[in-house]
GROMACS .gro file of C-alpha atoms in nm:
model
  371
    1MET     CA    1   1.952 -28.895  -6.653
    2THR     CA    2   1.607 -28.918  -6.504
    3VAL     CA    3   1.407 -28.643  -6.482
    4ASP     CA    4   1.420 -28.662  -6.034
    5ALA     CA    5   1.889 -28.635  -6.110
    6VAL     CA    6   1.777 -28.315  -6.352
    7SER     CA    7   1.540 -28.113  -6.123
    8GLU     CA    8   1.772 -28.262  -5.779
    9VAL     CA    9   2.072 -28.018  -6.018
   10ARG     CA   10   1.810 -27.744  -6.131
   11ARG     CA   11   1.701 -27.682  -5.738
   12THR     CA   12   2.056 -27.709  -5.581
   13ALA     CA   13   2.108 -27.441  -5.857
   14ALA     CA   14   1.798 -27.278  -5.708
   15GLU     CA   15   1.930 -27.276  -5.379
   16ARG     CA   16   2.255 -27.155  -5.495
   17ALA     CA   17   2.122 -26.840  -5.647
   18GLY     CA   18   1.810 -26.773  -5.350
   19LEU     CA   19   1.567 -26.807  -5.664
   20ASP     CA   20   1.233 -27.040  -5.626
   21TYR     CA   21   1.321 -27.378  -5.832
   22GLY     CA   22   1.092 -27.207  -6.126
   23ASP     CA   23   1.238 -26.890  -6.205
   24ARG     CA   24   1.337 -26.844  -6.533
   25ALA     CA   25   1.655 -26.647  -6.491
   26ILE     CA   26   1.750 -26.991  -6.386
   27GLU     CA   27   1.942 -27.104  -6.775
   28GLY     CA   28   1.943 -27.497  -6.831
   29PRO     CA   29   2.020 -27.785  -6.886
   30LEU     CA   30   2.270 -27.644  -7.093
   31GLN     CA   31   2.399 -27.866  -7.359
   32GLY     CA   32   2.710 -28.144  -7.253
   33TYR     CA   33   2.792 -28.479  -7.226
   34HIS     CA   34   2.960 -28.528  -6.864
   35HIS     CA   35   2.739 -28.269  -6.680
   36GLU     CA   36   2.413 -28.190  -6.591
   37THR     CA   37   2.437 -27.752  -6.631
   38TYR     CA   38   2.296 -27.483  -6.477
   39VAL     CA   39   2.331 -27.123  -6.562
   40ILE     CA   40   2.225 -26.939  -6.256
   41PRO     CA   41   2.297 -26.503  -6.160
   42LEU     CA   42   2.571 -26.424  -5.881
   43PRO     CA   43   2.495 -26.135  -5.654
   44PRO     CA   44   2.667 -25.794  -5.760
   45GLY     CA   45   3.021 -25.734  -5.732
   46GLY     CA   46   3.233 -25.455  -5.579
   47ASP     CA   47   3.213 -25.234  -5.849
   48PRO     CA   48   2.915 -25.090  -5.944
   49GLY     CA   49   2.973 -25.029  -6.280
   50ALA     CA   50   2.992 -25.388  -6.420
   51ARG     CA   51   2.791 -25.616  -6.589
   52PRO     CA   52   2.576 -25.893  -6.409
   53ARG     CA   53   2.729 -26.210  -6.341
   54ARG     CA   54   2.634 -26.529  -6.407
   55GLY     CA   55   2.809 -26.863  -6.317
   56LYS     CA   56   2.763 -27.248  -6.353
   57VAL     CA   57   2.605 -27.499  -6.176
   58ARG     CA   58   2.723 -27.877  -6.262
   59GLU     CA   59   2.669 -28.199  -6.164
   60PRO     CA   60   2.780 -28.522  -6.328
   61ARG     CA   61   2.597 -28.715  -6.481
   62PRO     CA   62   2.544 -29.058  -6.366
   63GLY     CA   63   2.642 -29.397  -6.483
   64LEU     CA   64   2.825 -29.199  -6.725
   65PHE     CA   65   3.145 -29.352  -6.897
   66TRP     CA   66   3.460 -29.128  -6.948
   67TYR     CA   67   3.589 -29.235  -7.322
   68ASP     CA   68   3.902 -29.040  -7.170
   69ARG     CA   69   4.098 -29.111  -6.899
   70ARG     CA   70   4.104 -28.804  -6.610
   71CYS     CA   71   4.380 -28.655  -6.458
   72PHE     CA   72   4.283 -28.376  -6.178
   73ARG     CA   73   4.067 -28.433  -5.899
   74SER     CA   74   3.841 -28.121  -5.982
   75GLU     CA   75   3.850 -27.897  -6.224
   76GLU     CA   76   3.778 -27.558  -6.060
   77LEU     CA   77   4.078 -27.641  -5.826
   78LEU     CA   78   4.260 -27.637  -6.181
   79LEU     CA   79   4.076 -27.347  -6.242
   80ARG     CA   80   4.172 -27.122  -5.947
   81ALA     CA   81   4.551 -27.237  -5.964
   82LEU     CA   82   4.622 -27.090  -6.325
   83GLN     CA   83   4.448 -26.750  -6.207
   84GLY     CA   84   4.717 -26.493  -6.255
   85ARG     CA   85   4.902 -26.771  -6.503
   86VAL     CA   86   4.674 -26.828  -6.805
   87ARG     CA   87   4.463 -26.562  -6.930
   88ARG     CA   88   3.999 -26.572  -7.069
   89ILE     CA   89   3.979 -26.835  -6.835
   90PRO     CA   90   3.630 -26.910  -6.642
   91GLU     CA   91   3.694 -26.697  -6.362
   92ILE     CA   92   3.574 -26.918  -5.981
   93VAL     CA   93   3.395 -26.727  -5.648
   94GLU     CA   94   3.312 -26.944  -5.372
   95ALA     CA   95   2.921 -27.034  -5.316
   96GLY     CA   96   2.892 -27.148  -4.982
   97ALA     CA   97   3.035 -27.439  -4.980
   98ALA     CA   98   3.061 -27.413  -5.312
   99ARG     CA   99   3.294 -27.359  -5.599
  100LEU     CA  100   3.101 -27.180  -5.927
  101GLN     CA  101   3.270 -27.096  -6.236
  102VAL     CA  102   3.151 -26.776  -6.430
  103PHE     CA  103   3.004 -26.797  -6.733
  104ILE     CA  104   3.160 -26.676  -6.959
  105GLU     CA  105   2.869 -26.504  -7.238
  106GLY     CA  106   2.943 -26.574  -7.539
  107SER     CA  107   2.916 -26.777  -7.821
  108THR     CA  108   3.124 -27.107  -7.853
  109LEU     CA  109   3.364 -27.065  -8.166
  110GLY     CA  110   3.143 -27.375  -8.379
  111GLN     CA  111   2.829 -27.142  -8.419
  112GLY     CA  112   2.752 -26.906  -8.674
  113VAL     CA  113   2.792 -26.926  -9.053
  114LEU     CA  114   3.061 -27.125  -9.085
  115PRO     CA  115   3.165 -27.307  -8.761
  116SER     CA  116   3.488 -27.439  -8.951
  117GLY     CA  117   3.642 -27.165  -9.102
  118PRO     CA  118   3.967 -27.019  -9.074
  119LEU     CA  119   4.059 -26.821  -8.732
  120SER     CA  120   4.053 -26.474  -8.787
  121ASP     CA  121   4.436 -26.322  -8.734
  122ARG     CA  122   4.271 -26.150  -8.328
  123HIS     CA  123   4.213 -26.541  -8.255
  124ARG     CA  124   4.476 -26.657  -8.382
  125GLY     CA  125   4.733 -26.442  -8.165
  126GLN     CA  126   4.538 -26.549  -7.827
  127LEU     CA  127   4.552 -26.932  -7.930
  128ARG     CA  128   4.891 -26.841  -7.942
  129GLN     CA  129   4.919 -26.702  -7.627
  130LEU     CA  130   4.727 -27.022  -7.494
  131PHE     CA  131   4.977 -27.253  -7.614
  132GLY     CA  132   5.272 -27.050  -7.443
  133GLU     CA  133   5.079 -27.042  -7.148
  134LEU     CA  134   5.050 -27.361  -7.071
  135ALA     CA  135   5.385 -27.388  -7.185
  136ALA     CA  136   5.469 -27.162  -6.902
  137VAL     CA  137   5.306 -27.332  -6.596
  138LYS     CA  138   5.548 -27.461  -6.358
  139THR     CA  139   5.345 -27.803  -6.306
  140ASP     CA  140   5.511 -27.891  -6.038
  141GLU     CA  141   5.310 -27.622  -5.822
  142ILE     CA  142   4.961 -27.741  -5.965
  143ASP     CA  143   4.888 -27.957  -5.624
  144ILE     CA  144   4.511 -27.965  -5.615
  145GLY     CA  145   4.544 -28.373  -5.668
  146ARG     CA  146   4.501 -28.657  -5.914
  147ILE     CA  147   4.312 -28.894  -5.984
  148CYS     CA  148   4.476 -29.108  -6.265
  149ARG     CA  149   4.733 -29.395  -6.142
  150PRO     CA  150   5.066 -29.386  -6.074
  151GLU     CA  151   5.125 -29.595  -6.365
  152ASP     CA  152   4.956 -29.354  -6.553
  153ARG     CA  153   5.222 -29.079  -6.469
  154PRO     CA  154   5.478 -29.166  -6.663
  155GLU     CA  155   5.835 -28.937  -6.550
  156GLU     CA  156   5.948 -28.612  -6.633
  157GLY     CA  157   5.988 -28.588  -7.032
  158ASP     CA  158   5.874 -28.991  -7.119
  159CYS     CA  159   5.698 -28.910  -7.421
  160ALA     CA  160   5.695 -29.267  -7.546
  161GLY     CA  161   5.533 -29.374  -7.195
  162PHE     CA  162   5.251 -29.085  -7.191
  163LEU     CA  163   5.088 -29.191  -7.522
  164VAL     CA  164   5.106 -29.548  -7.438
  165SER     CA  165   4.921 -29.506  -7.139
  166LEU     CA  166   4.681 -29.329  -7.320
  167ILE     CA  167   4.650 -29.585  -7.614
  168ALA     CA  168   4.673 -29.906  -7.346
  169PHE     CA  169   4.327 -29.693  -7.237
  170THR     CA  170   4.179 -29.684  -7.533
  171GLN     CA  171   4.277 -30.016  -7.555
  172GLU     CA  172   4.142 -30.211  -7.247
  173ARG     CA  173   3.921 -29.966  -7.060
  174VAL     CA  174   3.709 -29.756  -7.410
  175TYR     CA  175   3.773 -30.105  -7.614
  176ARG     CA  176   3.754 -30.424  -7.436
  177GLU     CA  177   3.592 -30.353  -7.101
  178HIS     CA  178   3.294 -30.084  -7.198
  179GLY     CA  179   3.335 -30.201  -7.535
  180ALA     CA  180   3.260 -30.561  -7.461
  181PRO     CA  181   2.925 -30.514  -7.564
  182TYR     CA  182   3.006 -30.404  -7.890
  183HIS     CA  183   3.235 -30.592  -8.038
  184ALA     CA  184   2.983 -30.787  -8.297
  185LEU     CA  185   2.958 -30.431  -8.420
  186PHE     CA  186   3.348 -30.315  -8.453
  187ASP     CA  187   3.424 -30.618  -8.641
  188ARG     CA  188   3.127 -30.565  -8.911
  189LEU     CA  189   3.312 -30.191  -8.906
  190GLY     CA  190   3.620 -30.439  -8.994
  191VAL     CA  191   3.707 -30.292  -8.686
  192SER     CA  192   3.963 -30.464  -8.353
  193ASP     CA  193   4.217 -30.298  -8.200
  194ALA     CA  194   4.526 -30.489  -8.366
  195ALA     CA  195   4.552 -30.138  -8.458
  196LEU     CA  196   4.630 -29.981  -8.105
  197GLU     CA  197   4.941 -30.236  -8.033
  198GLU     CA  198   5.107 -30.154  -8.351
  199LEU     CA  199   4.974 -29.758  -8.248
  200LYS     CA  200   5.212 -29.848  -7.902
  201ARG     CA  201   5.489 -30.028  -8.126
  202ARG     CA  202   5.463 -29.598  -8.288
  203ALA     CA  203   5.487 -29.429  -8.029
  204ARG     CA  204   5.798 -29.596  -7.849
  205GLY     CA  205   5.925 -29.393  -8.061
  206LEU     CA  206   5.897 -29.065  -7.945
  207ARG     CA  207   6.169 -28.808  -7.816
  208SER     CA  208   6.171 -28.657  -7.499
  209ARG     CA  209   5.994 -28.332  -7.429
  210PRO     CA  210   5.960 -28.128  -7.132
  211PHE     CA  211   5.617 -28.235  -7.020
  212VAL     CA  212   5.379 -27.878  -7.010
  213LEU     CA  213   5.023 -27.842  -6.863
  214VAL     CA  214   4.767 -27.982  -7.109
  215HIS     CA  215   4.390 -27.873  -7.165
  216GLY     CA  216   4.382 -28.191  -7.347
  217ASP     CA  217   4.044 -28.076  -7.598
  218LEU     CA  218   4.124 -27.755  -7.745
  219HIS     CA  219   3.840 -27.811  -8.008
  220ARG     CA  220   3.588 -27.548  -8.104
  221ALA     CA  221   3.286 -27.611  -7.837
  222ASN     CA  222   3.529 -27.541  -7.609
  223PHE     CA  223   3.652 -27.229  -7.711
  224ILE     CA  224   3.410 -26.914  -7.605
  225VAL     CA  225   3.408 -26.576  -7.795
  226ASP     CA  226   3.314 -26.351  -7.541
  227LEU     CA  227   3.141 -26.012  -7.641
  228ARG     CA  228   3.383 -25.792  -7.730
  229GLY     CA  229   3.499 -26.049  -7.925
  230ASP     CA  230   3.831 -26.205  -7.754
  231LEU     CA  231   3.857 -26.594  -7.686
  232TRP     CA  232   3.818 -26.798  -7.412
  233THR     CA  233   3.895 -27.124  -7.355
  234ILE     CA  234   3.645 -27.335  -7.147
  235ASP     CA  235   3.589 -27.723  -7.023
  236TRP     CA  236   3.906 -27.822  -6.899
  237GLU     CA  237   3.829 -28.107  -6.750
  238LEU     CA  238   4.045 -28.363  -6.954
  239ALA     CA  239   4.350 -28.158  -6.858
  240MET     CA  240   4.650 -28.377  -6.760
  241ILE     CA  241   5.037 -28.332  -6.747
  242GLY     CA  242   5.196 -28.428  -6.998
  243ASP     CA  243   5.359 -28.414  -7.395
  244PRO     CA  244   5.320 -28.102  -7.523
  245LEU     CA  245   5.274 -28.194  -7.878
  246TYR     CA  246   4.912 -28.367  -7.760
  247ASP     CA  247   4.760 -28.052  -7.753
  248LEU     CA  248   4.828 -27.954  -8.102
  249ALA     CA  249   4.763 -28.328  -8.226
  250THR     CA  250   4.421 -28.285  -8.052
  251HIS     CA  251   4.383 -27.942  -8.169
  252LEU     CA  252   4.468 -28.014  -8.573
  253HIS     CA  253   4.261 -28.340  -8.542
  254LEU     CA  254   3.917 -28.225  -8.391
  255MET     CA  255   3.990 -27.904  -8.544
  256ARG     CA  256   3.959 -28.002  -8.918
  257TYR     CA  257   4.183 -27.724  -9.047
  258ALA     CA  258   4.223 -27.678  -9.458
  259ASP     CA  259   4.555 -27.748  -9.535
  260GLU     CA  260   4.750 -27.414  -9.546
  261GLU     CA  261   4.632 -27.319  -9.228
  262ARG     CA  262   4.692 -27.640  -9.006
  263GLU     CA  263   5.087 -27.559  -9.162
  264GLU     CA  264   5.034 -27.175  -9.007
  265ILE     CA  265   4.845 -27.315  -8.662
  266CYS     CA  266   5.156 -27.579  -8.614
  267GLY     CA  267   5.360 -27.274  -8.689
  268ILE     CA  268   5.254 -27.131  -8.425
  269TRP     CA  269   5.227 -27.381  -8.199
  270GLU     CA  270   5.564 -27.440  -8.243
  271ALA     CA  271   5.641 -27.008  -8.217
  272ALA     CA  272   5.438 -27.017  -7.894
  273VAL     CA  273   5.595 -27.351  -7.682
  274GLU     CA  274   5.962 -27.253  -7.835
  275GLY     CA  275   5.906 -26.882  -7.684
  276ALA     CA  276   5.808 -27.071  -7.348
  277ARG     CA  277   6.012 -27.371  -7.322
  278PRO     CA  278   6.218 -27.391  -7.579
  279GLU     CA  279   6.365 -27.816  -7.538
  280ALA     CA  280   5.972 -27.828  -7.573
  281THR     CA  281   5.942 -27.860  -7.938
  282SER     CA  282   6.220 -28.104  -7.948
  283GLY     CA  283   6.123 -28.336  -8.254
  284TRP     CA  284   5.763 -28.200  -8.268
  285ARG     CA  285   5.701 -28.281  -8.680
  286ARG     CA  286   5.895 -28.643  -8.643
  287ASP     CA  287   5.636 -28.741  -8.341
  288LEU     CA  288   5.363 -28.529  -8.461
  289PRO     CA  289   5.185 -28.832  -8.716
  290VAL     CA  290   5.222 -29.076  -8.382
  291LEU     CA  291   4.997 -28.850  -8.229
  292LEU     CA  292   4.758 -28.752  -8.461
  293ASP     CA  293   4.743 -29.103  -8.605
  294TYR     CA  294   4.601 -29.248  -8.205
  295LYS     CA  295   4.399 -28.947  -8.209
  296ARG     CA  296   4.209 -29.074  -8.517
  297ALA     CA  297   4.198 -29.430  -8.409
  298GLN     CA  298   4.073 -29.331  -8.073
  299SER     CA  299   3.760 -29.099  -8.243
  300VAL     CA  300   3.647 -29.479  -8.410
  301TYR     CA  301   3.642 -29.701  -8.068
  302THR     CA  302   3.454 -29.396  -7.905
  303ASP     CA  303   3.259 -29.307  -8.277
  304VAL     CA  304   3.141 -29.693  -8.311
  305ILE     CA  305   3.012 -29.746  -7.880
  306ARG     CA  306   2.878 -29.345  -7.820
  307GLY     CA  307   2.662 -29.417  -8.210
  308ALA     CA  308   2.485 -29.742  -8.078
  309LEU     CA  309   2.421 -29.527  -7.726
  310VAL     CA  310   2.248 -29.260  -7.921
  311LEU     CA  311   2.092 -29.502  -8.166
  312GLU     CA  312   1.927 -29.720  -7.922
  313GLN     CA  313   1.543 -29.723  -7.837
  314PRO     CA  314   1.301 -29.878  -7.532
  315ALA     CA  315   1.250 -30.137  -7.795
  316GLY     CA  316   1.529 -30.270  -7.923
  317GLY     CA  317   1.625 -29.968  -8.150
  318PRO     CA  318   1.781 -29.853  -8.353
  319ASN     CA  319   1.659 -29.511  -8.386
  320ARG     CA  320   1.650 -29.493  -8.783
  321HIS     CA  321   1.537 -29.086  -8.782
  322LEU     CA  322   1.848 -29.060  -8.610
  323LEU     CA  323   1.972 -29.336  -8.800
  324PRO     CA  324   2.227 -29.190  -9.125
  325GLY     CA  325   2.375 -28.888  -8.900
  326VAL     CA  326   2.529 -29.159  -8.674
  327ALA     CA  327   2.652 -29.374  -8.969
  328GLU     CA  328   2.777 -29.017  -9.133
  329GLN     CA  329   2.996 -28.983  -8.828
  330VAL     CA  330   3.122 -29.299  -8.829
  331ARG     CA  331   3.225 -29.347  -9.130
  332GLN     CA  332   3.410 -28.998  -9.158
  333ALA     CA  333   3.570 -29.098  -8.867
  334LEU     CA  334   3.692 -29.480  -9.054
  335ALA     CA  335   3.720 -29.333  -9.350
  336ALA     CA  336   4.041 -29.106  -9.135
  337ALA     CA  337   4.156 -29.340  -8.994
  338GLN     CA  338   4.162 -29.687  -9.255
  339PRO     CA  339   4.527 -29.682  -9.330
  340LEU     CA  340   4.537 -29.713  -8.895
  341PHE     CA  341   4.293 -30.058  -9.009
  342GLY     CA  342   4.453 -30.269  -9.264
  343PRO     CA  343   4.485 -30.273  -9.644
  344GLN     CA  344   4.049 -30.245  -9.690
  345ALA     CA  345   3.908 -30.008  -9.812
  346ALA     CA  346   3.651 -29.822  -9.577
  347PRO     CA  347   3.299 -29.900  -9.543
  348THR     CA  348   3.040 -29.675  -9.721
  349HIS     CA  349   2.805 -29.463  -9.558
  350ARG     CA  350   2.525 -29.786  -9.652
  351GLN     CA  351   2.795 -30.021  -9.499
  352VAL     CA  352   2.761 -29.832  -9.165
  353MET     CA  353   2.386 -29.816  -9.170
  354ASP     CA  354   2.374 -30.202  -9.239
  355ALA     CA  355   2.655 -30.311  -8.966
  356TYR     CA  356   2.399 -30.128  -8.712
  357GLU     CA  357   2.065 -30.257  -8.816
  358GLN     CA  358   2.264 -30.584  -8.848
  359TRP     CA  359   2.442 -30.530  -8.478
  360PHE     CA  360   2.078 -30.408  -8.321
  361GLY     CA  361   1.928 -30.680  -8.488
  362SER     CA  362   2.136 -30.951  -8.314
  363ARG     CA  363   2.230 -30.878  -7.967
  364PRO     CA  364   2.006 -30.851  -7.641
  365ALA     CA  365   1.917 -30.467  -7.571
  366VAL     CA  366   2.207 -30.255  -7.408
  367THR     CA  367   2.140 -30.039  -7.076
  368ALA     CA  368   2.431 -29.802  -7.067
  369SER     CA  369   2.397 -29.399  -7.059
  370ALA     CA  370   2.419 -29.262  -7.366
  371PRO     CA  371   2.557 -28.879  -7.432
   0.00000   0.00000   0.00000
């Protein structure tokens, strides 16, 4: 994003807060891939003893490609519709003609000395509550405007169609369309879209489960631990209506639990969803490996492209200071998904670094926006 574009978002934040453009009460920009975000003070509420509140002013980054399919037109409208149905989600306040999310004061679950450590009993209980509340939402009452194509909206309970459509998005939009300039890099890493064809075949065997509201991105950075120690869920922009098992698969893939805790989280999810919609857990143990394999494959296609964008330099790249870290992230994604891509061994860290260096040395500069 250019300086002028960043300044325009900050100017908007200042206007909504009634502050000068350079006022230090405006915090930001916050770290984030999809949006340029600032936090501003909100006017005092009705309770004179209440803690001062702040809100988020966000604008999408121009020209940014979304690696995940979006379903709802407005995250703020979705959050407003979920008030009273899902606890510990951002409140929506009106600021003139705009709707702002109230900023949750606290820290992400991913911060701390052991950011990948086990959940506390308190947070496990609140995660269970979240899974149950999502399963209990009556999706036909969430009428806020959907932007996914009609062909990407399978019939109620068609979990096979739901997953096939997500795989098709990764194959057609991410790998073939957006990823076309990177196909030589994928080749060097031993990756094609044949794995996605095989995943489609396996996905067609999924059992039917009633559709629920799916958050779609339940990882540590999207959980905020507030000042009282409670767990809040933010960033609902990838929410969908679909297979309840998708949230469990995404959560397990992104959280990287130890094996013992992973099984405990599965039990938490099963009990919560079973309690809200008994039929929504049908066949979940048989189907979970298929969804997990899709999440592993999706990470490969996404991380390879994002890595190239991160490393891009005006002079043609790659940025050798960042290369080791990028290569390690891609190596881990390839290692986790390697059984999907054939019998060959996953590339080493050095081989991934070499693949990027050779690709940068043999292709024209890429001008897409980096994360």
